[in-house]
Amino acid sequence: MTTSSWDLVVVGTGFGGSMVALVAARAGLRVLLIERGRWVDRDDSAWDPRRILIERKYRSPSAFETPRLGFGRGRTYPDESVGGKSVFYGAASMRLREGDFALRARYPGLCTDLVDWPIGYQDLAPYYDQAEQLLGVAGVAGGDPNEPPRTGPYLAAPPHFSAPARRVADAAAALGLHPFPIPLAINFTSKDARPSCTQCLTCDLFPCKICAKNDLAVTVLPLAIAAGATVLPDTLAVRLHRTGDRISGVECLNTVTGERPSISCRVCVVSAGAIPSPALLLASGLGAAGPGGEWIGRCLMRHCSGIVAGVFREQTNPERIFHKQVALTDFYFGAEHGSPPGPWGMIQGLQAPPPEYLSAEAGFPIGPLAARTLDHDIFLLCIGQDLPDPANRIEIDPGLLDPYGAPIPRVFHRYTRRDREARSALYREGTRILRQAGAVIRVRKPINTFSHALGSCRFGVDPARAALDPWCRLFGVPNLFVVDASFMPSSGGVNPSLTIAANGLRVGEHLVAEWNQLA
């Protein structure tokens, strides 16, 4: 690092932070991105299930304290890297639906703490277009029955359905449903120097050895660096310094050397994730800095998701190729005469995890069963939309510290009965599809991760109901923005990554346009 003073400091290199950094760097601002993870190795270890999933090569030394499934509390250690979760995600890149932005108006009385978004789909639509282009999303427009308006087709098409995806799609169509290809941020047809996707079985949960998955470390961050931005890996943001009502700098810790640089900035963007970001704000004393401070950490959502596994008599994927391809949104907003009320979510194909990972991690009964029958299995992921509750929150305890002396985020979360009923409704539909497809055994298993954590610093027009203003600026702190999944006031029923990216571009453009007033 050549300087300790920057125009813009971005904490985190995930979907929101990377997009803001790109826009700002292209506008000529001096941009520094702070990332506690490192650049991943694009070598044989990237596709090694034991190194990545069992030994956890990129596991953070810092945990979240989280509720266990059933009862008690435990520690969750996320993976971390330059590029954030994009390096390990399954590349599903779907837009929210138009109705997601006004759920309270659509379902009056459904949930006391449900609020409509302060922006509409039309405000985000042009940034969705940009995000899809930057991330190289491959898809087919027109097949999604709840697809929001688009200005044109996707720039690239995905490959034809594999055998398991075709089986699911045919079964769903026979039931009168509308299957379509999942839009995926994967380089299926190379138009640059990178190799195209080999359609292997190590995509979801893995870094891509050949950089064919269009994660941020492969796509957006190189563009930002080329425009002049600097990425500082292995660096933990410990505290934000405040002078008056403004953020004046970031206290950091280099986790390799132990150095503690203090970096000054004119504007700060926090994008560390929906659990670390509110923890950082609270550790920095910002809960009392503005009128919306009581909402920092509140209304955490994570989707109420689960897996339906079907076991078939015959091999389901004899070619052993990529098969996370098919999606269904027929029940996205529930069923006309079905229960529960409110939005349900979506169903999509799921890449079959490696057998050693299933045996070690999935638990009974799906783990042992799926590991033994993996060549005969098809997995469906049910992404249930959960609703906001202020009791679902992130707190910090000054006496509970990680190995670097930073407070460990304490996560408190319980699904409501309606959340669980939405997942159960999707389970029923997923089971019906697999039965139609010929599965002789169907098994359901809830997901207990925080991989889709969101909502913990939600934006809105009223600081009595939100932590951030409509431009994702913390109320009362004019030069501090939060642009990861924290900003979302409702969860939607799709992977939130594309929405975070689109909003990052929106906020970045606003930040540049208003720079003289902000800085």
Coordinates of C-alpha atoms in Angstrom, one line a residue:
M1 CA 0.0 0.0 0.0
T2 CA 1.6 3.3 -1.1
T3 CA -0.7 5.7 0.8
S4 CA -2.8 5.8 4.0
S5 CA -5.2 8.4 2.7
W6 CA -7.9 7.6 0.1
D7 CA -10.9 9.1 -1.5
L8 CA -13.0 6.0 -1.0
V9 CA -12.4 3.0 1.3
V10 CA -14.5 -0.1 0.6
V11 CA -14.6 -2.7 3.3
G12 CA -15.2 -6.1 1.6
T13 CA -14.8 -7.3 -2.0
G14 CA -18.2 -9.0 -2.4
F15 CA -20.9 -8.1 -4.9
G16 CA -21.8 -4.7 -3.5
G17 CA -18.4 -3.4 -2.6
S18 CA -16.7 -4.6 -5.9
M19 CA -19.4 -2.9 -8.0
V20 CA -19.1 0.4 -6.1
A21 CA -15.3 0.3 -6.4
L22 CA -15.5 -0.3 -10.1
V23 CA -17.8 2.7 -10.7
A24 CA -15.8 5.0 -8.4
A25 CA -12.4 4.0 -9.9
R26 CA -13.6 4.5 -13.4
A27 CA -14.7 8.0 -12.4
G28 CA -11.1 8.8 -11.3
L29 CA -11.5 8.4 -7.5
R30 CA -8.6 6.9 -5.4
V31 CA -10.2 3.7 -4.2
L32 CA -8.9 1.1 -1.7
L33 CA -10.7 -2.2 -1.1
I34 CA -10.0 -3.9 2.2
E35 CA -10.5 -7.7 2.3
R36 CA -9.9 -10.0 5.2
G37 CA -9.5 -13.0 2.8
R38 CA -6.8 -13.7 0.3
W39 CA -6.7 -14.4 -3.4
V40 CA -7.6 -18.0 -3.9
D41 CA -5.2 -20.5 -5.6
R42 CA -6.3 -21.5 -9.1
D43 CA -4.5 -24.8 -8.9
D44 CA -5.5 -28.5 -8.4
S45 CA -6.7 -27.8 -4.8
A46 CA -9.5 -25.7 -6.2
W47 CA -11.4 -28.8 -7.4
D48 CA -10.3 -31.1 -4.5
P49 CA -13.4 -31.9 -2.3
R50 CA -11.2 -32.8 0.7
R51 CA -9.1 -29.6 0.6
I52 CA -12.1 -27.3 0.0
L53 CA -15.0 -28.9 1.8
I54 CA -13.5 -31.1 4.5
E55 CA -10.2 -29.4 5.4
R56 CA -11.7 -26.0 4.6
K57 CA -8.6 -24.4 3.0
Y58 CA -10.2 -21.0 3.0
R59 CA -12.0 -21.2 6.4
S60 CA -11.8 -18.0 8.4
P61 CA -10.2 -18.1 11.8
S62 CA -13.0 -15.8 13.0
A63 CA -16.4 -17.4 13.8
F64 CA -20.0 -16.2 14.0
E65 CA -21.8 -17.4 17.1
T66 CA -25.0 -18.9 15.7
P67 CA -28.0 -21.0 16.9
R68 CA -27.8 -24.7 16.3
L69 CA -30.5 -26.5 14.4
G70 CA -33.0 -27.5 17.2
F71 CA -31.4 -26.0 20.3
G72 CA -28.2 -24.5 21.7
R73 CA -25.6 -22.3 20.2
G74 CA -22.4 -23.0 18.3
R75 CA -19.7 -21.5 16.1
T76 CA -19.9 -21.1 12.3
Y77 CA -16.7 -20.4 10.4
P78 CA -17.3 -18.9 6.9
D79 CA -15.0 -19.2 4.0
E80 CA -13.3 -15.9 3.0
S81 CA -11.4 -14.7 0.0
V82 CA -10.9 -11.8 -2.4
G83 CA -14.2 -11.7 -4.3
G84 CA -16.2 -12.8 -1.2
K85 CA -18.9 -15.4 -1.5
S86 CA -18.9 -15.2 -5.3
V87 CA -15.8 -17.4 -5.4
F88 CA -17.7 -20.3 -3.8
Y89 CA -21.3 -19.7 -4.9
G90 CA -23.1 -21.7 -7.5
A91 CA -23.4 -18.7 -9.9
A92 CA -27.3 -18.5 -9.9
S93 CA -28.0 -14.9 -11.0
M94 CA -31.7 -14.1 -10.9
R95 CA -33.5 -10.8 -10.6
L96 CA -36.1 -10.0 -8.0
R97 CA -39.6 -9.9 -9.3
E98 CA -41.6 -6.6 -9.6
G99 CA -43.8 -7.7 -6.7
D100 CA -40.9 -8.2 -4.4
F101 CA -40.5 -4.4 -4.0
A102 CA -44.0 -3.9 -2.6
L103 CA -44.9 -7.0 -0.5
R104 CA -46.5 -5.0 2.3
A105 CA -48.9 -3.5 -0.2
R106 CA -49.5 -6.9 -1.9
Y107 CA -50.1 -8.7 1.4
P108 CA -51.5 -6.2 3.9
G109 CA -51.5 -7.6 7.4
L110 CA -49.1 -10.4 6.6
C111 CA -46.2 -9.3 8.8
T112 CA -45.9 -6.3 11.2
D113 CA -42.3 -5.6 10.3
L114 CA -42.6 -6.1 6.6
V115 CA -41.9 -2.8 4.7
D116 CA -42.0 -2.0 1.1
W117 CA -38.7 -1.0 -0.7
P118 CA -38.0 2.7 -1.0
I119 CA -37.3 2.1 -4.7
G120 CA -39.2 0.1 -7.3
Y121 CA -38.1 -2.5 -9.8
Q122 CA -37.8 0.1 -12.5
D123 CA -35.2 1.9 -10.5
L124 CA -33.0 -1.1 -10.4
A125 CA -33.7 -2.6 -13.8
P126 CA -30.9 -0.7 -15.8
Y127 CA -28.4 -1.8 -13.2
Y128 CA -29.5 -5.4 -13.4
D129 CA -28.7 -5.1 -17.1
Q130 CA -25.2 -3.8 -16.3
A131 CA -24.6 -6.4 -13.6
E132 CA -25.6 -9.2 -15.9
Q133 CA -23.2 -8.0 -18.6
L134 CA -20.3 -7.5 -16.1
L135 CA -20.9 -11.0 -14.6
G136 CA -21.4 -12.6 -18.0
V137 CA -24.7 -14.1 -17.1
A138 CA -25.9 -16.8 -19.5
G139 CA -29.7 -17.3 -19.6
V140 CA -32.8 -17.6 -21.8
A141 CA -35.4 -14.8 -21.5
G142 CA -39.1 -15.5 -21.7
G143 CA -39.4 -18.9 -20.0
D144 CA -39.8 -17.7 -16.4
P145 CA -43.5 -17.2 -15.7
N146 CA -42.7 -14.5 -13.1
E147 CA -39.8 -12.9 -15.0
P148 CA -39.7 -9.1 -14.6
P149 CA -39.5 -6.8 -17.6
R150 CA -36.2 -6.9 -19.6
T151 CA -34.8 -4.6 -22.2
G152 CA -33.4 -7.5 -24.3
P153 CA -32.1 -11.0 -24.2
Y154 CA -29.2 -12.4 -22.2
L155 CA -25.8 -11.9 -23.9
A156 CA -25.1 -15.6 -23.8
A157 CA -27.1 -18.8 -23.7
P158 CA -26.5 -21.7 -21.3
P159 CA -25.8 -25.2 -22.5
H160 CA -28.6 -27.7 -23.2
F161 CA -30.1 -29.4 -20.2
S162 CA -28.1 -32.4 -18.9
A163 CA -30.0 -35.7 -18.3
P164 CA -31.0 -34.9 -14.7
A165 CA -32.1 -31.4 -15.5
R166 CA -34.1 -32.6 -18.5
R167 CA -35.8 -35.2 -16.3
V168 CA -36.9 -32.6 -13.8
A169 CA -38.0 -30.2 -16.6
D170 CA -40.1 -32.8 -18.3
A171 CA -41.7 -33.9 -15.1
A172 CA -42.5 -30.3 -14.1
A173 CA -44.0 -29.6 -17.5
A174 CA -46.1 -32.7 -17.3
L175 CA -47.6 -31.3 -14.1
G176 CA -48.4 -28.1 -15.9
L177 CA -45.5 -26.1 -14.5
H178 CA -43.1 -23.8 -16.4
P179 CA -39.4 -24.9 -16.0
F180 CA -36.7 -22.7 -17.5
P181 CA -32.9 -22.5 -17.4
I182 CA -31.3 -20.9 -14.4
P183 CA -29.4 -17.7 -15.4
L184 CA -25.8 -18.5 -14.5
A185 CA -22.7 -16.3 -14.2
I186 CA -20.6 -18.9 -15.9
N187 CA -18.4 -18.5 -19.0
F188 CA -19.9 -21.3 -21.1
T189 CA -18.7 -19.8 -24.4
S190 CA -15.4 -18.0 -24.0
K191 CA -15.1 -14.6 -25.7
D192 CA -11.9 -13.6 -24.0
A193 CA -8.6 -15.4 -23.1
R194 CA -10.2 -17.5 -20.4
P195 CA -11.1 -21.2 -21.0
S196 CA -14.8 -21.9 -21.2
C197 CA -16.6 -24.0 -18.7
T198 CA -15.9 -27.8 -18.9
Q199 CA -19.2 -28.5 -17.1
C200 CA -17.5 -30.3 -14.3
L201 CA -19.1 -31.3 -11.0
T202 CA -17.0 -28.9 -8.9
C203 CA -18.8 -25.6 -9.3
D204 CA -21.1 -24.9 -6.3
L205 CA -19.0 -24.6 -3.1
F206 CA -15.7 -24.6 -5.0
P207 CA -13.4 -22.0 -6.5
C208 CA -13.0 -22.5 -10.3
K209 CA -9.5 -23.7 -11.2
I210 CA -9.8 -22.4 -14.8
C211 CA -11.7 -19.2 -13.9
A212 CA -14.7 -20.2 -16.0
K213 CA -17.1 -19.2 -13.1
N214 CA -17.5 -15.5 -13.5
D215 CA -16.8 -14.7 -9.8
L216 CA -15.8 -11.1 -8.9
A217 CA -12.1 -12.0 -8.6
V218 CA -12.2 -13.0 -12.2
T219 CA -14.5 -10.3 -13.7
V220 CA -15.2 -7.1 -11.8
L221 CA -12.1 -6.7 -9.5
P222 CA -9.6 -6.9 -12.4
L223 CA -11.5 -4.1 -14.2
A224 CA -11.5 -2.0 -11.0
I225 CA -7.8 -2.6 -10.6
A226 CA -7.2 -1.7 -14.2
A227 CA -9.1 1.6 -13.5
G228 CA -6.7 2.4 -10.6
A229 CA -8.3 0.7 -7.5
T230 CA -6.1 -1.1 -5.0
V231 CA -7.1 -4.3 -3.2
L232 CA -5.6 -4.9 0.2
P233 CA -6.0 -8.6 1.1
D234 CA -5.4 -10.3 4.4
T235 CA -6.7 -7.2 6.1
L236 CA -9.4 -6.9 8.8
A237 CA -11.3 -3.7 9.3
V238 CA -11.4 -3.5 13.1
R239 CA -13.2 -0.2 13.7
L240 CA -14.5 2.8 11.8
H241 CA -13.2 6.1 13.2
R242 CA -15.7 8.9 13.4
T243 CA -15.0 12.6 13.6
G244 CA -18.2 14.6 14.3
D245 CA -20.9 13.0 12.2
R246 CA -18.5 11.7 9.6
I247 CA -16.3 8.6 9.1
S248 CA -12.7 9.8 8.9
G249 CA -10.9 6.5 8.7
V250 CA -10.7 2.7 9.2
E251 CA -8.5 1.0 11.8
C252 CA -7.2 -2.2 10.2
L253 CA -5.2 -5.3 11.1
N254 CA -3.0 -7.2 8.7
T255 CA -3.7 -10.8 9.7
V256 CA -0.4 -12.0 8.3
T257 CA 2.1 -9.4 9.6
G258 CA 0.2 -8.1 12.6
E259 CA 0.5 -4.5 11.5
R260 CA -2.3 -2.2 12.4
P261 CA -2.5 0.6 9.8
S262 CA -5.0 3.4 10.2
I263 CA -6.4 4.4 6.8
S264 CA -8.1 7.8 6.3
C265 CA -10.9 8.3 3.8
R266 CA -13.3 10.9 2.6
V267 CA -16.1 8.4 2.0
C268 CA -16.5 4.8 3.4
V269 CA -18.5 2.0 2.0
V270 CA -19.1 -1.1 4.1
S271 CA -19.7 -4.4 2.2
A272 CA -18.4 -7.1 4.5
G273 CA -21.6 -9.2 4.5
A274 CA -25.0 -9.1 6.3
I275 CA -23.4 -10.5 9.5
P276 CA -20.0 -8.9 9.7
S277 CA -21.1 -5.4 8.5
P278 CA -23.6 -4.7 11.3
A279 CA -21.1 -6.2 13.8
L280 CA -18.5 -3.7 12.5
L281 CA -20.9 -0.8 12.7
L282 CA -21.8 -1.7 16.3
A283 CA -18.2 -2.2 17.3
S284 CA -17.6 1.3 16.0
G285 CA -20.2 2.8 18.2
L286 CA -22.5 3.7 15.3
G287 CA -25.6 2.2 16.9
A288 CA -26.0 5.6 18.7
A289 CA -24.7 7.8 15.8
G290 CA -28.0 8.4 14.0
P291 CA -31.8 8.2 14.2
G292 CA -31.8 4.7 12.6
G293 CA -29.1 3.2 14.7
E294 CA -31.5 0.9 16.6
W295 CA -32.1 -1.0 13.3
I296 CA -28.4 -1.9 12.9
G297 CA -28.3 -5.7 13.1
R298 CA -32.1 -6.1 13.2
C299 CA -34.4 -8.0 10.8
L300 CA -31.8 -10.5 9.8
M301 CA -33.2 -13.0 7.2
R302 CA -31.5 -15.9 5.5
H303 CA -34.2 -17.7 3.4
C304 CA -36.0 -20.7 4.9
S305 CA -34.5 -23.2 2.5
G306 CA -34.3 -27.0 2.2
I307 CA -33.4 -29.8 -0.1
V308 CA -35.6 -32.5 -1.6
A309 CA -33.6 -35.5 -2.7
G310 CA -35.0 -38.1 -5.0
V311 CA -33.5 -41.6 -5.4
F312 CA -34.1 -43.4 -8.8
R313 CA -33.6 -47.0 -9.9
E314 CA -31.3 -46.0 -12.7
Q315 CA -28.3 -43.7 -12.9
T316 CA -29.5 -40.1 -13.2
N317 CA -26.3 -38.5 -14.6
P318 CA -24.4 -41.1 -16.5
E319 CA -22.3 -38.5 -18.3
R320 CA -21.3 -37.0 -14.9
I321 CA -21.6 -33.4 -16.0
F322 CA -22.8 -30.1 -14.6
H323 CA -26.6 -30.2 -13.9
K324 CA -27.5 -27.2 -11.8
Q325 CA -29.7 -25.9 -14.6
V326 CA -33.4 -25.9 -14.1
A327 CA -35.6 -23.5 -12.2
L328 CA -39.3 -23.1 -11.4
T329 CA -41.0 -20.0 -10.1
D330 CA -44.6 -21.0 -10.5
F331 CA -45.2 -20.8 -6.7
Y332 CA -43.0 -17.7 -6.1
F333 CA -45.9 -15.7 -4.8
G334 CA -47.7 -18.7 -3.3
A335 CA -50.7 -20.5 -4.7
E336 CA -54.1 -19.0 -5.3
H337 CA -55.9 -21.4 -3.1
G338 CA -52.9 -22.7 -1.1
S339 CA -51.4 -22.2 2.3
P340 CA -49.6 -20.4 3.7
P341 CA -50.4 -16.8 2.8
G342 CA -47.7 -14.6 1.3
P343 CA -44.8 -15.4 -0.9
W344 CA -43.3 -18.9 -1.0
G345 CA -40.1 -18.8 -3.2
M346 CA -38.6 -20.9 -5.9
I347 CA -37.4 -24.4 -6.7
Q348 CA -34.2 -25.1 -8.6
G349 CA -31.9 -27.9 -9.5
L350 CA -28.9 -28.4 -7.2
Q351 CA -25.5 -29.7 -8.0
A352 CA -24.9 -33.0 -6.3
P353 CA -22.2 -32.5 -3.6
P354 CA -19.3 -34.9 -3.5
P355 CA -20.0 -38.1 -1.6
E356 CA -17.3 -37.5 1.0
Y357 CA -18.9 -34.2 1.8
L358 CA -22.4 -35.7 2.1
S359 CA -21.1 -38.3 4.4
A360 CA -19.3 -35.8 6.6
E361 CA -21.7 -32.9 6.6
A362 CA -25.3 -33.7 5.6
G363 CA -26.4 -35.6 8.6
F364 CA -29.0 -38.3 9.0
P365 CA -30.8 -39.5 6.9
I366 CA -29.9 -37.6 3.8
G367 CA -26.1 -37.8 4.2
P368 CA -25.5 -41.6 4.4
L369 CA -28.4 -42.3 2.0
A370 CA -27.2 -39.8 -0.6
A371 CA -23.6 -40.7 -0.3
R372 CA -24.4 -44.4 -1.1
T373 CA -26.9 -43.6 -3.8
L374 CA -25.3 -40.5 -5.4
D375 CA -25.3 -41.9 -8.9
H376 CA -29.0 -42.4 -8.6
D377 CA -30.0 -39.1 -7.0
I378 CA -31.4 -35.8 -8.1
F379 CA -31.5 -32.9 -5.7
L380 CA -33.9 -29.9 -5.7
L381 CA -33.3 -26.8 -3.7
C382 CA -36.3 -25.1 -2.3
I383 CA -35.6 -21.4 -1.5
G384 CA -38.3 -20.2 0.9
Q385 CA -38.9 -16.5 1.3
D386 CA -38.7 -15.6 5.0
L387 CA -40.1 -12.5 6.5
P388 CA -38.4 -9.8 8.7
D389 CA -38.5 -9.9 12.5
P390 CA -36.5 -7.4 14.6
A391 CA -35.8 -10.2 17.1
N392 CA -33.7 -11.9 14.4
R393 CA -30.5 -9.9 14.9
I394 CA -26.8 -9.5 15.2
E395 CA -25.2 -8.4 18.4
I396 CA -21.7 -8.0 19.8
D397 CA -20.3 -8.8 23.2
P398 CA -17.1 -6.9 24.1
G399 CA -16.0 -9.9 26.1
L400 CA -16.4 -12.4 23.2
L401 CA -13.5 -11.8 20.8
D402 CA -12.0 -13.6 17.8
P403 CA -8.2 -14.5 17.5
Y404 CA -7.5 -10.9 16.3
G405 CA -9.3 -9.2 19.2
A406 CA -12.3 -8.2 17.3
P407 CA -15.9 -8.9 18.6
I408 CA -17.4 -12.1 17.4
P409 CA -20.9 -11.4 15.8
R410 CA -23.6 -13.1 17.9
V411 CA -26.4 -14.2 15.6
F412 CA -30.0 -14.7 17.0
H413 CA -32.5 -16.2 14.5
R414 CA -35.7 -18.2 14.6
Y415 CA -38.0 -18.9 11.7
T416 CA -41.7 -18.0 12.1
R417 CA -44.4 -20.6 11.6
R418 CA -45.2 -19.0 8.3
D419 CA -41.6 -19.2 7.1
R420 CA -41.5 -22.9 7.8
E421 CA -44.9 -23.4 6.1
A422 CA -43.6 -21.7 3.0
R423 CA -40.7 -24.1 2.9
S424 CA -43.0 -27.0 3.5
A425 CA -45.2 -25.9 0.6
L426 CA -42.2 -25.9 -1.7
Y427 CA -41.1 -29.3 -0.3
R428 CA -44.5 -30.7 -1.4
E429 CA -44.2 -29.3 -4.9
G430 CA -40.6 -30.5 -5.2
T431 CA -41.6 -33.9 -4.0
R432 CA -44.4 -34.0 -6.5
I433 CA -42.0 -33.2 -9.3
L434 CA -39.5 -35.9 -8.3
R435 CA -42.3 -38.5 -7.9
Q436 CA -43.5 -37.6 -11.5
A437 CA -39.9 -37.9 -12.6
G438 CA -39.7 -41.5 -11.3
A439 CA -38.0 -41.2 -7.9
V440 CA -38.8 -44.2 -5.8
I441 CA -37.6 -42.5 -2.5
R442 CA -38.0 -38.8 -1.6
V443 CA -36.2 -37.3 1.3
R444 CA -36.4 -33.7 2.7
K445 CA -33.8 -31.9 4.7
P446 CA -33.7 -28.3 6.0
I447 CA -30.7 -26.1 5.3
N448 CA -29.2 -24.4 8.4
T449 CA -26.6 -22.1 6.9
F450 CA -26.4 -18.3 6.7
S451 CA -25.2 -18.4 3.1
H452 CA -28.1 -16.1 2.0
A453 CA -27.9 -13.8 5.1
L454 CA -29.5 -10.4 4.4
G455 CA -31.6 -7.5 5.7
S456 CA -29.6 -6.6 8.8
C457 CA -29.2 -2.9 7.9
R458 CA -32.2 -2.3 5.8
F459 CA -32.8 0.8 3.8
G460 CA -36.0 2.9 3.7
V461 CA -37.3 6.4 3.9
D462 CA -38.0 6.5 7.6
P463 CA -35.2 6.2 10.2
A464 CA -37.9 5.0 12.6
R465 CA -38.1 1.8 10.5
A466 CA -34.7 1.5 8.8
A467 CA -31.0 2.0 9.3
L468 CA -30.1 3.3 5.8
D469 CA -31.7 5.9 3.6
P470 CA -32.8 5.0 0.0
W471 CA -29.2 5.5 -1.2
C472 CA -27.9 3.0 1.4
R473 CA -26.3 5.8 3.5
L474 CA -26.5 5.3 7.3
F475 CA -29.0 7.8 8.6
G476 CA -27.0 10.6 10.5
V477 CA -23.6 9.7 8.9
P478 CA -23.5 11.4 5.5
N479 CA -20.3 9.7 4.2
L480 CA -21.0 6.1 5.2
F481 CA -22.8 3.6 2.9
V482 CA -23.6 -0.1 3.4
V483 CA -24.1 -2.0 0.1
D484 CA -24.0 -5.8 0.8
A485 CA -27.1 -7.9 1.4
S486 CA -27.7 -6.0 4.6
F487 CA -29.6 -3.3 2.8
M488 CA -32.5 -5.5 1.6
P489 CA -35.8 -5.0 3.6
S490 CA -37.2 -8.3 2.3
S491 CA -35.5 -11.4 1.2
G492 CA -37.1 -12.3 -2.1
G493 CA -37.1 -15.9 -3.2
V494 CA -33.9 -16.0 -5.2
N495 CA -30.2 -15.9 -4.6
P496 CA -29.6 -12.2 -3.7
S497 CA -26.3 -11.8 -5.4
L498 CA -27.4 -10.2 -8.6
T499 CA -29.6 -7.7 -6.7
I500 CA -26.7 -6.8 -4.4
A501 CA -24.5 -6.3 -7.5
A502 CA -27.2 -4.1 -9.3
N503 CA -27.7 -2.0 -6.2
G504 CA -23.9 -1.6 -5.8
L505 CA -23.8 -0.1 -9.3
R506 CA -26.7 2.1 -8.5
V507 CA -25.1 3.4 -5.3
G508 CA -21.7 3.8 -7.0
E509 CA -23.2 5.9 -9.7
H510 CA -25.0 8.1 -7.1
L511 CA -21.8 8.4 -5.0
V512 CA -19.8 9.6 -8.0
A513 CA -22.6 12.1 -9.1
E514 CA -22.9 13.5 -5.6
W515 CA -19.2 13.3 -4.7
N516 CA -18.6 17.0 -4.0
Q517 CA -21.5 17.1 -1.5
L518 CA -20.5 13.7 0.1
A519 CA -16.8 14.3 0.5

